[in-house]
Structure formats: structure tokens, C-alpha cells
Short mmCIF file of C-alpha atoms in Angstrom, two decimals:
data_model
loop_
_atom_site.label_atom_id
_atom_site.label_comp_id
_atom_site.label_asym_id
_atom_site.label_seq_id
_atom_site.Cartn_x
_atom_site.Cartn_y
_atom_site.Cartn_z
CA UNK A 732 -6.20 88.94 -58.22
CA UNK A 733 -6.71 91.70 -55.95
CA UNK A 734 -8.89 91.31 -52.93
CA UNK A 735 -11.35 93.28 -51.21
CA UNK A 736 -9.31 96.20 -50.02
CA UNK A 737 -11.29 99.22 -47.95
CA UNK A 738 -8.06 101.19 -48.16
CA UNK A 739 -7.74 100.74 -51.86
CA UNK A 740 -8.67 102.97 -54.64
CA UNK A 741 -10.48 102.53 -57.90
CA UNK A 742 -9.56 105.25 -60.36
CA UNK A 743 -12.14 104.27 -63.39
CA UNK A 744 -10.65 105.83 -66.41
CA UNK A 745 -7.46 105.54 -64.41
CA UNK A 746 -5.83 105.57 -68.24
CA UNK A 747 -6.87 109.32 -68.84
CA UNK A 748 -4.42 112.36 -67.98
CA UNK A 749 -6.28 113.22 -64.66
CA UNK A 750 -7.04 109.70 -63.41
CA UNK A 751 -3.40 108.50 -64.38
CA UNK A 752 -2.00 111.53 -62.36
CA UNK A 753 -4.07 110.81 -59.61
CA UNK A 754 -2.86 106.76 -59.54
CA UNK A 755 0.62 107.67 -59.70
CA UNK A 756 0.14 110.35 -56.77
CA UNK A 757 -1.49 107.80 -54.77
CA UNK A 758 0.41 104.99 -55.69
CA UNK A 759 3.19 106.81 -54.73
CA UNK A 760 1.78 107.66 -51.13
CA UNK A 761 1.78 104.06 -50.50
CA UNK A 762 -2.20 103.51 -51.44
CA UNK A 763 -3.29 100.45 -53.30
CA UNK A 764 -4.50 101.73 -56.31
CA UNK A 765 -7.04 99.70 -58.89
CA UNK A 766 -7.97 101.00 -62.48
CA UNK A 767 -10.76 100.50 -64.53
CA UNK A 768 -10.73 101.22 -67.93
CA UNK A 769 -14.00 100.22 -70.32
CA UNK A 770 -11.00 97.72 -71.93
CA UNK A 771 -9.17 95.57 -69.51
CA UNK A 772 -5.92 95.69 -71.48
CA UNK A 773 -5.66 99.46 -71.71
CA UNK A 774 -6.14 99.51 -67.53
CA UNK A 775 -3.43 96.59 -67.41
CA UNK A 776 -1.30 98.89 -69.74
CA UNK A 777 -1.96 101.92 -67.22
CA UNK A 778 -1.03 100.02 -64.42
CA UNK A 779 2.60 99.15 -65.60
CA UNK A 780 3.01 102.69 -66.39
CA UNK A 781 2.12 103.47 -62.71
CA UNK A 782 4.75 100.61 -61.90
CA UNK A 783 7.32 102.12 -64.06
CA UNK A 784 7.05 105.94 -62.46
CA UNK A 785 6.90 104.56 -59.20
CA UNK A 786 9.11 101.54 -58.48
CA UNK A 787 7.22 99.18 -55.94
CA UNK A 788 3.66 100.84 -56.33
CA UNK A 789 0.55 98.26 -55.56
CA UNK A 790 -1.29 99.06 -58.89
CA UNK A 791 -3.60 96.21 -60.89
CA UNK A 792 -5.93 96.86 -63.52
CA UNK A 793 -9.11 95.96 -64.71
CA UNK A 794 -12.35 96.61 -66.69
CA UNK A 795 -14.37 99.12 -64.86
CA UNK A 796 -17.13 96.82 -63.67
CA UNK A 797 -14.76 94.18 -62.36
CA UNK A 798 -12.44 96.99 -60.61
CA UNK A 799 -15.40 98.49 -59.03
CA UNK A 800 -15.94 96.12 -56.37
CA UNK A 801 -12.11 95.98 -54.67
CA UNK A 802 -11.60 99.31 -53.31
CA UNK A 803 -13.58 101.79 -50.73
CA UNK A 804 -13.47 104.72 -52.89
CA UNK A 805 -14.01 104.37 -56.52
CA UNK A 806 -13.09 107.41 -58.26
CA UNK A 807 -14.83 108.19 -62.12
CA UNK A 808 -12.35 109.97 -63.83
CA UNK A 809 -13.65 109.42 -67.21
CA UNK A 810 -15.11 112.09 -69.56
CA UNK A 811 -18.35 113.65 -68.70
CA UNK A 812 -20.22 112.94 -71.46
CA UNK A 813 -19.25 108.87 -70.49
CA UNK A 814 -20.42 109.51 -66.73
CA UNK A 815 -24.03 108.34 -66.40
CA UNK A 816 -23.26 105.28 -68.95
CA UNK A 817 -20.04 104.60 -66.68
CA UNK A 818 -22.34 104.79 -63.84
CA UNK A 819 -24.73 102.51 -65.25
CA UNK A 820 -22.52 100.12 -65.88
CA UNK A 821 -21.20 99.36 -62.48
CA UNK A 822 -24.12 100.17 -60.67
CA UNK A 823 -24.37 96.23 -59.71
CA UNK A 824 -21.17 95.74 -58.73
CA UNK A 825 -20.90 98.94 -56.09
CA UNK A 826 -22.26 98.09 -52.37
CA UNK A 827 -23.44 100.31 -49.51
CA UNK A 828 -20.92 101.51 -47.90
CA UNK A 829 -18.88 102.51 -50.99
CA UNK A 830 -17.77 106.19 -51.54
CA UNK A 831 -18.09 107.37 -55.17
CA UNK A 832 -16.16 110.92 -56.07
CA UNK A 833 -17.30 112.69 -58.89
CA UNK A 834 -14.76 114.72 -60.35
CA UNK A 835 -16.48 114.93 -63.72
CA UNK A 836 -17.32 118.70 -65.21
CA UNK A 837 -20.02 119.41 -67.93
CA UNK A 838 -18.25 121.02 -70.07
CA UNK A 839 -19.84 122.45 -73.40
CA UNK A 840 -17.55 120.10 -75.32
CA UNK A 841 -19.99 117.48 -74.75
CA UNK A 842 -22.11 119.11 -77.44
CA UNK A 843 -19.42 120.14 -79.63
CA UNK A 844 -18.69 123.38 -77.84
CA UNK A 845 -16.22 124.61 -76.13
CA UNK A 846 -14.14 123.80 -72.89
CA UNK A 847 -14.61 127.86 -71.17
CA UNK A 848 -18.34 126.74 -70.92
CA UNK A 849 -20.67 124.02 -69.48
CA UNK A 850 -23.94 122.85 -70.08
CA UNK A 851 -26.81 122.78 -67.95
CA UNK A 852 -27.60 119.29 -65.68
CA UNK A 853 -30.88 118.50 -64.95
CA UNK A 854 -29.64 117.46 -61.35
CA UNK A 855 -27.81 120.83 -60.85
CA UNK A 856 -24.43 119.21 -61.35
CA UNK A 857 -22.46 116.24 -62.49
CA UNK A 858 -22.22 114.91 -58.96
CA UNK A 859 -25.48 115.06 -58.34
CA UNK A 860 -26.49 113.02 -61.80
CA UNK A 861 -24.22 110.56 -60.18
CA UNK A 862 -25.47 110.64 -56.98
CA UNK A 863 -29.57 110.33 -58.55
CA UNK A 864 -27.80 106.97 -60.95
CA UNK A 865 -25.98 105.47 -57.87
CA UNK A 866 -27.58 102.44 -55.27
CA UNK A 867 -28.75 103.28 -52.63
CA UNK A 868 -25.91 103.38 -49.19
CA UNK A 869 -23.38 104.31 -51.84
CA UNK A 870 -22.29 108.15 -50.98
CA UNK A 871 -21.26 110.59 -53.38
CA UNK A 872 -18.90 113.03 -53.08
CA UNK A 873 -17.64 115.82 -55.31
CA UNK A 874 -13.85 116.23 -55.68
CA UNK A 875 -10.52 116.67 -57.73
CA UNK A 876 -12.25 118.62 -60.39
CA UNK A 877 -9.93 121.83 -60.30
CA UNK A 878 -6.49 119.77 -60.14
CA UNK A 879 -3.95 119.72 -63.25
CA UNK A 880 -3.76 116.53 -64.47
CA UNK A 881 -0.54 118.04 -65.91
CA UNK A 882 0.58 119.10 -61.97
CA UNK A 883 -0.54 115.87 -60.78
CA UNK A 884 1.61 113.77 -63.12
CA UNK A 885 4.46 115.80 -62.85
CA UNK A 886 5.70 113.74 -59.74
CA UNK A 887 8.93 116.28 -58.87
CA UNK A 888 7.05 118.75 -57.69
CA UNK A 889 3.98 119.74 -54.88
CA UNK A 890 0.61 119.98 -56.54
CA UNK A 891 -0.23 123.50 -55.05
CA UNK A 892 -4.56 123.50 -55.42
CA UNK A 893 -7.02 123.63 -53.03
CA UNK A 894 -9.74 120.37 -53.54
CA UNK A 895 -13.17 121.60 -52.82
CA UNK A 896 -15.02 118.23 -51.73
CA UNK A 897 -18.68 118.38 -51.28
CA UNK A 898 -21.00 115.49 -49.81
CA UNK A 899 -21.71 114.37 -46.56
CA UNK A 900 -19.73 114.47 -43.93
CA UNK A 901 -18.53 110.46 -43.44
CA UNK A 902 -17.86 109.99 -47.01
CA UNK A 903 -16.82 113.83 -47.91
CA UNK A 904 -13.85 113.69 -44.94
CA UNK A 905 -12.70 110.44 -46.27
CA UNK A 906 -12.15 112.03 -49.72
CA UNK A 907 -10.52 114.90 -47.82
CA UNK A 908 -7.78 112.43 -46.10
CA UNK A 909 -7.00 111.48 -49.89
CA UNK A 910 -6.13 114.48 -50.68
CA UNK A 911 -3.47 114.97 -47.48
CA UNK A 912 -1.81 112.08 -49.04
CA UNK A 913 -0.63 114.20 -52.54
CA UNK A 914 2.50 116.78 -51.53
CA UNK A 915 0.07 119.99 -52.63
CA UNK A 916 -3.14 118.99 -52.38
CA UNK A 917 -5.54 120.21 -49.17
CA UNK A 918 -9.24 118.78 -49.02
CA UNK A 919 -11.52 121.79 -48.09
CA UNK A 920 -14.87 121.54 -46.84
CA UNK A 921 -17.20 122.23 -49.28
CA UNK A 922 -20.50 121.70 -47.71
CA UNK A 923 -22.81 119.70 -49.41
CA UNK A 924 -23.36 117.75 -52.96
CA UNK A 925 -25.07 120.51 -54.39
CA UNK A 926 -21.97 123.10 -54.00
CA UNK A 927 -20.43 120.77 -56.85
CA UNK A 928 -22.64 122.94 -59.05
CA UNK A 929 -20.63 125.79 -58.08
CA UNK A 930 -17.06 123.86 -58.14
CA UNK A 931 -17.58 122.67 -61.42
CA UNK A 932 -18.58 125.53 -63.18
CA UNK A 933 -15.02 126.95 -61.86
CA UNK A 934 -13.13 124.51 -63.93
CA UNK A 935 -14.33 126.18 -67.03
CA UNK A 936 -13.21 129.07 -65.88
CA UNK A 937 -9.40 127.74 -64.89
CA UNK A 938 -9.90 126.46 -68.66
CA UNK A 939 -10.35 129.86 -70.12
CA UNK A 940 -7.62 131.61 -67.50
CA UNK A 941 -4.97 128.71 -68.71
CA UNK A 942 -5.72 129.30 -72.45
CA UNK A 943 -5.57 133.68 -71.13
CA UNK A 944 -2.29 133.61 -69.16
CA UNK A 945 -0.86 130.50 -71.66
CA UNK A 946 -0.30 128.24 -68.74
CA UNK A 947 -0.55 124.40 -70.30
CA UNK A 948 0.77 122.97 -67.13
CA UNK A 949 -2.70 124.50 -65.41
CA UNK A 950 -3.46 126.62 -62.95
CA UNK A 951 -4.48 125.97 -59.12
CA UNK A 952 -6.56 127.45 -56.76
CA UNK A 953 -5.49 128.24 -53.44
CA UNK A 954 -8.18 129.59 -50.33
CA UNK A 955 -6.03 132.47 -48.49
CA UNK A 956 -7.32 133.10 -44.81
CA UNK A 957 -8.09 129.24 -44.17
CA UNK A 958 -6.96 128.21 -40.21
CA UNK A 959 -4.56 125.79 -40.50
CA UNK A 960 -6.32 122.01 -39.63
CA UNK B 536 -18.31 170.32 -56.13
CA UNK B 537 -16.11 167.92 -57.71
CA UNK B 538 -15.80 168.51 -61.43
CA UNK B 539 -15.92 165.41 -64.00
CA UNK B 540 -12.69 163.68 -63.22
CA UNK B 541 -12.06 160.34 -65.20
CA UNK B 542 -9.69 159.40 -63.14
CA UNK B 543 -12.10 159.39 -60.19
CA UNK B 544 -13.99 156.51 -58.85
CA UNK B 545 -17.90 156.51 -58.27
CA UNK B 546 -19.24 154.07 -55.46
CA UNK B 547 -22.49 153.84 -55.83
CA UNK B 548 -23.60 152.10 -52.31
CA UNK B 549 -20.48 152.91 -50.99
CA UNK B 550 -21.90 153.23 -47.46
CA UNK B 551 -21.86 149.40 -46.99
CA UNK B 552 -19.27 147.52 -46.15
CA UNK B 553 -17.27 146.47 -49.02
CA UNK B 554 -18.36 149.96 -51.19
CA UNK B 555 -16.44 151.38 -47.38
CA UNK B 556 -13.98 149.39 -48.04
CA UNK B 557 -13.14 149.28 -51.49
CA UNK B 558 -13.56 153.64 -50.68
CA UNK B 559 -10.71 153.64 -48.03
CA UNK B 560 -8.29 151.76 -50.20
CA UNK B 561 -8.90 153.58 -53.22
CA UNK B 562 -8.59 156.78 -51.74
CA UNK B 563 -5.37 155.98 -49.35
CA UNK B 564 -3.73 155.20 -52.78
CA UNK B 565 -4.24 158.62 -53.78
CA UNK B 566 -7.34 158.70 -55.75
CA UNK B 567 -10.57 160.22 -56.07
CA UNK B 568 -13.43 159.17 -54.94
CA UNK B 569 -16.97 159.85 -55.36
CA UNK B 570 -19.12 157.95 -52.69
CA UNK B 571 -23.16 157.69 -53.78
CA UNK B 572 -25.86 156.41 -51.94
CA UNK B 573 -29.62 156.61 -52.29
CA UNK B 574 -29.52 159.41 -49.67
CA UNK B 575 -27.29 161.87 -50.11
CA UNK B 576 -26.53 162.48 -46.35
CA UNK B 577 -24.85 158.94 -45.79
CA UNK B 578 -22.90 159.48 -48.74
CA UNK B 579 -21.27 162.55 -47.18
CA UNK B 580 -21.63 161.00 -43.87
CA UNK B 581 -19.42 157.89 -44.99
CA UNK B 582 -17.01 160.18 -47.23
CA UNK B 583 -16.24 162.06 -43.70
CA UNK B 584 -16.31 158.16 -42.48
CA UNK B 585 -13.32 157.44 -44.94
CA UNK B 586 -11.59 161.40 -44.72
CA UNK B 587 -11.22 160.25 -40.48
CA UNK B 588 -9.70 157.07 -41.47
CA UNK B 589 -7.25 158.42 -44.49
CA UNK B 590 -5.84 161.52 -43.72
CA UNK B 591 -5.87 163.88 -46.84
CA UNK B 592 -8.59 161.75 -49.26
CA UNK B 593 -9.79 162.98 -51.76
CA UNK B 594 -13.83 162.32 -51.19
CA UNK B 595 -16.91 163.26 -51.47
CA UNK B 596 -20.71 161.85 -51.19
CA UNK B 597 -23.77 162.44 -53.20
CA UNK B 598 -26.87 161.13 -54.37
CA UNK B 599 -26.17 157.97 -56.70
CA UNK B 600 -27.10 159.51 -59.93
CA UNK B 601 -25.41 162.98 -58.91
CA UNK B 602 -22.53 160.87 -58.27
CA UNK B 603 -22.57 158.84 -61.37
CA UNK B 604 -21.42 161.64 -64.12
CA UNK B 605 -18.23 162.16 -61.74
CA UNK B 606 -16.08 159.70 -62.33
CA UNK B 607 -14.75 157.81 -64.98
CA UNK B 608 -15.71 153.83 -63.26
CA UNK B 609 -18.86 153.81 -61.45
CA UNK B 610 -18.62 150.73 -59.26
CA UNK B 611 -22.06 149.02 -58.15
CA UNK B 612 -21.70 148.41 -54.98
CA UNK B 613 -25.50 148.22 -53.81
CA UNK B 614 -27.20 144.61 -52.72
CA UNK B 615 -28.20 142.53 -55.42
CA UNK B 616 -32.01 143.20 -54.95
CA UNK B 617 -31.26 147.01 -55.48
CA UNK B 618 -29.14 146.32 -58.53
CA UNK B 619 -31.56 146.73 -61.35
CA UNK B 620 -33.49 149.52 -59.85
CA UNK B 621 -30.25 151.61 -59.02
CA UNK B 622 -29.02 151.15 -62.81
CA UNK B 623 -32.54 152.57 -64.32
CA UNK B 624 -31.93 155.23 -61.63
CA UNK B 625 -28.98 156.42 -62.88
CA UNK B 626 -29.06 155.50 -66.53
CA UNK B 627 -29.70 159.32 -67.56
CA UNK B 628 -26.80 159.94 -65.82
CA UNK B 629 -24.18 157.85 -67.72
CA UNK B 630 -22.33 158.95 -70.37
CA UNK B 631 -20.58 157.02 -73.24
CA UNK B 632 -17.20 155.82 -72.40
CA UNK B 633 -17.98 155.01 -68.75
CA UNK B 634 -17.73 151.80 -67.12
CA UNK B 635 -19.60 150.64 -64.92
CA UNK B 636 -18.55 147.60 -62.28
CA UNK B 637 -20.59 144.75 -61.12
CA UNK B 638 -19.90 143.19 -58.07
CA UNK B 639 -23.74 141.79 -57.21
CA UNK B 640 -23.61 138.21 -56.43
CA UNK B 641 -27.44 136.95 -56.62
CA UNK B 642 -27.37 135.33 -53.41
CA UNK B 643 -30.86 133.60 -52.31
CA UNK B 644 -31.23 135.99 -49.68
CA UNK B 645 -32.89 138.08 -52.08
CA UNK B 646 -35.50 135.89 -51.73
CA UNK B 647 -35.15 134.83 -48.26
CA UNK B 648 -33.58 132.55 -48.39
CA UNK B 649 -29.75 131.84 -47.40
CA UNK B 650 -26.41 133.16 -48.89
CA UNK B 651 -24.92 130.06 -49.51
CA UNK B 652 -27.22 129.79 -52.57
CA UNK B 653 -27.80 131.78 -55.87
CA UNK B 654 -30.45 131.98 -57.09
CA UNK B 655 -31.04 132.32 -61.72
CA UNK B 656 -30.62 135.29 -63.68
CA UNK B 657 -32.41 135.53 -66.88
CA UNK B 658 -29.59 136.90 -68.66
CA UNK B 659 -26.81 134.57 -66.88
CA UNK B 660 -25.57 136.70 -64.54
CA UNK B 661 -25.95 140.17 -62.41
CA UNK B 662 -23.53 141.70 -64.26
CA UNK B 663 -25.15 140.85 -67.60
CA UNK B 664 -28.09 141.93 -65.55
CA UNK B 665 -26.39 145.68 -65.46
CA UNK B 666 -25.52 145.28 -69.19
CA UNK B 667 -29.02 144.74 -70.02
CA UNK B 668 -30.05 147.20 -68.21
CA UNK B 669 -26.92 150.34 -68.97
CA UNK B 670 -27.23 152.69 -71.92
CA UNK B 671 -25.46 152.20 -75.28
CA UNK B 672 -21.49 153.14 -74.91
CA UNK B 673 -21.23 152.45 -71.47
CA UNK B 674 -19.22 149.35 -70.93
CA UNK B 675 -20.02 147.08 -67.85
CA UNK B 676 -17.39 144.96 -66.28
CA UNK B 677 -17.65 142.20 -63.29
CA UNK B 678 -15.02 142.37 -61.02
CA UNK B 679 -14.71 142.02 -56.84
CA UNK B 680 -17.59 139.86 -56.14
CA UNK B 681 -15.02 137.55 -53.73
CA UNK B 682 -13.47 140.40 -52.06
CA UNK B 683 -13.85 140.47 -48.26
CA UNK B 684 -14.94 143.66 -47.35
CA UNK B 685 -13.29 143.16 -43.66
CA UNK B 686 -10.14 142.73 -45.34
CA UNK B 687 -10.58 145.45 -47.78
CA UNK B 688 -11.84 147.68 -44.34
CA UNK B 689 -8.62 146.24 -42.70
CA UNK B 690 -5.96 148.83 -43.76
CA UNK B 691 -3.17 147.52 -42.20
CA UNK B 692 -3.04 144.24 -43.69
CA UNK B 693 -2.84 142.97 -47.78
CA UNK B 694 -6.21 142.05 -48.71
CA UNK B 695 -4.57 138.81 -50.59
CA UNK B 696 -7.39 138.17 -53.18
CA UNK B 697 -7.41 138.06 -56.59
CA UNK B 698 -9.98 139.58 -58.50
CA UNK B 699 -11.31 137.99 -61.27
CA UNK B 700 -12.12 140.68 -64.02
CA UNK B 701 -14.92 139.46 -66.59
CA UNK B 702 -15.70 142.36 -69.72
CA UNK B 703 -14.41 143.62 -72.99
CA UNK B 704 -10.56 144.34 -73.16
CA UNK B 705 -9.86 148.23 -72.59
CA UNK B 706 -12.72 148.10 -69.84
CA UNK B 707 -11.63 145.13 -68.30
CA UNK B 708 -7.92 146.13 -68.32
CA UNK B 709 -9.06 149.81 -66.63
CA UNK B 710 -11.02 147.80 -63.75
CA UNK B 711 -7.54 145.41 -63.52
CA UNK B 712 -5.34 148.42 -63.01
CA UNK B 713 -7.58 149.63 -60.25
CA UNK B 714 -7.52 146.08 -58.29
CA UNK B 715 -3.50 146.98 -58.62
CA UNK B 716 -4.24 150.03 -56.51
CA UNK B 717 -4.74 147.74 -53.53
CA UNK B 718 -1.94 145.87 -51.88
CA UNK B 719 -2.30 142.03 -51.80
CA UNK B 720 -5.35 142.72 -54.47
CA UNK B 721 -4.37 141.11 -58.08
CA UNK B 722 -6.46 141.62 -61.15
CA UNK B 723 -6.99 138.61 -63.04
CA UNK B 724 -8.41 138.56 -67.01
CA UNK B 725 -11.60 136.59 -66.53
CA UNK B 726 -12.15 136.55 -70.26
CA UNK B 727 -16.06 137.72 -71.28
CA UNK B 728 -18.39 139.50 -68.78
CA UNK B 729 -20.38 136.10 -68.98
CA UNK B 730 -17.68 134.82 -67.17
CA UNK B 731 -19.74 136.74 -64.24
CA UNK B 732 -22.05 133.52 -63.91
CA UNK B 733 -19.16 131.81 -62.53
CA UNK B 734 -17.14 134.19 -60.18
CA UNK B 735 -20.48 135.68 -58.86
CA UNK B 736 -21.49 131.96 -57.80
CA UNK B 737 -17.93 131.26 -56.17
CA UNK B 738 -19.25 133.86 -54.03
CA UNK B 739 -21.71 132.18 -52.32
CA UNK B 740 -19.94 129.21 -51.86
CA UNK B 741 -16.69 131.47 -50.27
CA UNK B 742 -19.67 132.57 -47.66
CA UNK B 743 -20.47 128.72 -46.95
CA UNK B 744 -16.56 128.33 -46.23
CA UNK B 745 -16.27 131.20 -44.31
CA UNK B 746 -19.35 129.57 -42.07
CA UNK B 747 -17.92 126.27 -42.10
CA UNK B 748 -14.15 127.05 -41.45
CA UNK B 749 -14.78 130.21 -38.85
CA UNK B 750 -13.44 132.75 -40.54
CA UNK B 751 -15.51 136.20 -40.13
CA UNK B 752 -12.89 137.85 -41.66
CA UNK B 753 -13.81 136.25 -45.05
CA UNK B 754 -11.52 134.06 -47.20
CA UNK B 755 -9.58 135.17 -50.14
CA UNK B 756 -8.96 133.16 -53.77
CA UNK B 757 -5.33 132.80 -54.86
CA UNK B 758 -4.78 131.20 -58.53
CA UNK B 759 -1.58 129.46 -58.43
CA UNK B 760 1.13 129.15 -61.44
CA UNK B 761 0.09 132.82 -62.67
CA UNK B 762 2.97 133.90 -64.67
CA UNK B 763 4.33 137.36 -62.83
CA UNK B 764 2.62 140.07 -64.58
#
């Protein structure tokens, strides 16, 4: 069993493309890493894959609920039409003080359209649905929405994207150190929740530009003109 | 008087800053261009404005809609709030074949409140705004929404931005060819003009960035893993 870790990670959905690349980055940066999946067996299944890319990573699994409560950060990587239920499901087992990132994107697929469009939130965004669903003292932040899962599992090389994280300022420059730890990655500052709006529309766009330029390993974004930190 | 030359640019609001700017590049690369304002003596003030600053241009300055039948790519470069009322002002003036380019972002300002905001357009975006609004035959086309104009005003130095183009294909592909008129400026194929609801919001969250990181200058957008043209 793992314990109570503030430096850990929960990656729910950490058996999906993007939440799988994101384990095996940070597994691989050293980072305890903990991954929910709605089944326990498919997260234990996950986790030896992390163990087999990266020999001596600290990587358990669990079911979402029970994963929850061992890390600082819990990350939902898990469709967006499963984000509110997801939510909802481990709303009793987050405490104040936890971080949760959003990196979910409404995109039209949820009703059986396409991926080049999203659909409207009531909140504005995903990350703010999450943010109205969460306890109170939990902060949510907005981040990893633009990153290749494709880039991210491909271990050889440097990501090469820009992560636009949104929230306030505690939780959102804890999410930003997360991203210093991928060879690529660089956590910008983007402002508060309600940018996520903005950052998640642009992943429908990177959809349509990869499908355009034929890119299936995914495109990145990259701010020119930033001072370096 | 300059005759009809499709070849030749029209920018309409071309005495602000990034219609300046995106005048001085175009015309240091050897083309025409047609500056318009809503008073015909800042036109030809700022075409004397860009004729000081590029030795040789090719420029001239008129009244918008005397400006308009000029050129073959009318570029909008007015504030949003002046958008709609400059296209019904020169909507006699267009011809079929034209295109006309929006680069209106619908920050809040236009209703007082800040520019790190957008507010809704009923149609989905400005430049859908502008298609609304232009006569049959013309083709409208979003493009250089997220281009600094102190970078673009900058001539010594590669704007490094890429443009995200949003319209049908032979307009779209016209407006790309111009961004390659400017060094460190890439076109990119944004896919449909509806695309504009997207880039023109990435705008307002670039100004938040440039607030939050100290960069007057203005950030630029990179996409990276483009395949080389």
C-alpha cells in the first residue's frame, strides 16, 4: 500500500494515451506516480507498463476513488464527457489542500460530433465545471491540455509544448514545477481558471491543424518572446 | 491615383499600430500598398509615415472605401467596435473576387471592460461578423489577430509568429502567401473561417501573458512539429 505522499501524483485515467504519457514522464523524473482507473485491475495493468518503460519507477495503481487520497496533485485525465461523474465520484475522498488539474477539453465528440469543435459549458470551461463539482479548499487548476499524448509517450525525445496553466497562484505554480520535470515541457502563466476557456478551445484547433498538416504524432505550441525564468 | 492593382494590398485602419505595421513590411517586400482610414488625411499622412521608413514604397492613403476598390486583399485593420460599421461603409465598394481580412479580436474593451476578455459574437466570431456583413463574391478570411504590431513595426528583427489563416482554400492560401512576405511570419491553414472563434480568443489571452510575463513587445505563437512547407 502506498501512503500519504504530498509529492506524489494521481493520474486518474492514468490508463489512457495522455495520462499514461504523463505517468511514464513523471515516473521517469523520479516522481511517485499513483493511477486511478474506474477498474482497479486495468490501473494495476498501467502501472506495470510504467514499470516496464522505466526500470525502477515508483508507480501503484488503483481505482480512482481509492488513488485519490495518496498524492498532492490528482490529475483527471479521463475523457470529458466522464469528468463531472469522475469528479463526483471522488469528491469524498479529496481534502483541502489538494490540487486538482483539469486537463479535460469539451470536445464536440461528446455529442457525436467532431474532435475540430467543442461544445459549450455552462461554467465557461471544463476546469471550471470541475472547479463548481470540487470541495471546498481543493484548488483547481487548468493544465496539460495542448500536450501530445503521442510526444509524451515517446520517451527518446523532448516534448517541445508550451503548458498554459491557469488557477491560482499556490496551486497553479505547483502545476507549473510539474511541468519543469518533463525534458520539453515549460509551465506558463496563464492567469486565472477562467483562461482555461480559452486554452481549451485551442486543442480543437491543434486537432484540426494535425489532421491539415497530417501530423499523428501532434503538434506543440511554443510562446516566442517569453524571458527566460 | 493608383489604378486597380490586384496585387496591391488595402489597409483599411492602417494608421494604427499593427495596420502601420503590417504597411511597412508589406511594402519593404516590394508591394503595393493602399493605406485607408476614415479620414483621408491620416491615410496619406501615415503612407508618408511608412515612404520615411522604407525608402522607395510603393504607398498611398485614402478614404477607406476609396481605398477599398484598389487592391486585390483589403485587410481590416480597424478596432473591433468599428468593425461592422467600417464593412457597411465600404460594402458598395467591394467587388467580387476580393478578399477581405479579419484580424478584430472582440476584446471586452469594447465594452469597457478589459482586454484580457472577449466578449460573444452572435455569429461566432468577428470574422464571421465581416462575412455576415460583406457582399456576395467577396471572400473573407481571418488571419493576424496574434501578431504583435511592435514586432511587425520592428523592421530589423523577424517577427517570429505564425499566423493562423481561417477561410475557404484559394482565399485562405492568397492571405498565407502574404504572411510569407514577412520574415519570421509563417502562414498556417487554420481550416474554416469559424476557426476565427478560436485564434481571435488566443488573442486576448496572448495580452494577459504579455501583462503577466513583461513583455511590451508582445509574444509570438510558434506550432511545433510543422512539417517544412
Amino acid at each position: 500500500m502506498v501512503e500519504r505522499d504530498a509529492e506524489a501524483i494521481a493520474i486518474l485515467g492514468g490508463t489512457g494515451d495522455q495520462g499514461l504519457g504523463l505517468a511514464l514522464r513523471f515516473a521517469r523524473a523520479g516522481r511517485r506516480v499513483v493511477i486511478g482507473s474506474r477498474k482497479a485491475d486495468r490501473a494495476v495493468a498501467a502501472a506495470e507498463e510504467v514499470r516496464a518503460k522505466v526500470p525502477g519507477a515508483r508507480v501503484e495503481g488503483y481505482e480512482n476513488a481509492e488513488a485519490t487520497p495518496l498524492a498532492g496533485i490528482v490529475i483527471l485525465s479521463v475523457p470529458f464527457e466522464h469528468t463531472a461523474a469522475t469528479v463526483k465520484g471522488i469528491r469524498e475522498a479529496l481534502r483541502p489542500g489538494q490540487i486538482v488539474v483539469s486537463m479535460a477539453v469539451p470536445l464536440a465528440t461528446a455529442i457525436g460530433d467532431g474532435a475540430v469543435r467543442t461544445v459549450g459549458i455552462w461554467q465557461g470551461s471544463a476546469a471550471e465545471l470541475v472547479a463548481d463539482l470540487a470541495p471546498d479548499g481543493v484548488a483547481v487548476v487548468s493544465a496539460f491540455q495542448n500536450v501530445s499524448a503521442h510526444r509524451l509517450q515517446h520517451l527518446a525525445d523532448p516534448v517541445e509544448c508550451d503548458v498554459i496553466v491557469s488557477g491560482d497562484k499556490a496551486p497553479r505554480e505547483a502545476v507549473m514545477a510539474l511541468c519543469a520535470l518533463v525534458p520539453g515541457l515549460r509551465g506558463v502563466n496563464g492567469g486565472p481558471l477562467a483562461n482555461a476557456r480559452i486554452v481549451e478551445a485551442m486543442t480543437a484547433l491543434l486537432i484540426g491543424l494535425n489532421v491539415r498538416y497530417k501530423v499523428p504524432e501532434g503538434l506543440g505550441l511554443r510562446l516566442t518572446g517569453l524571458p527566460e525564468a
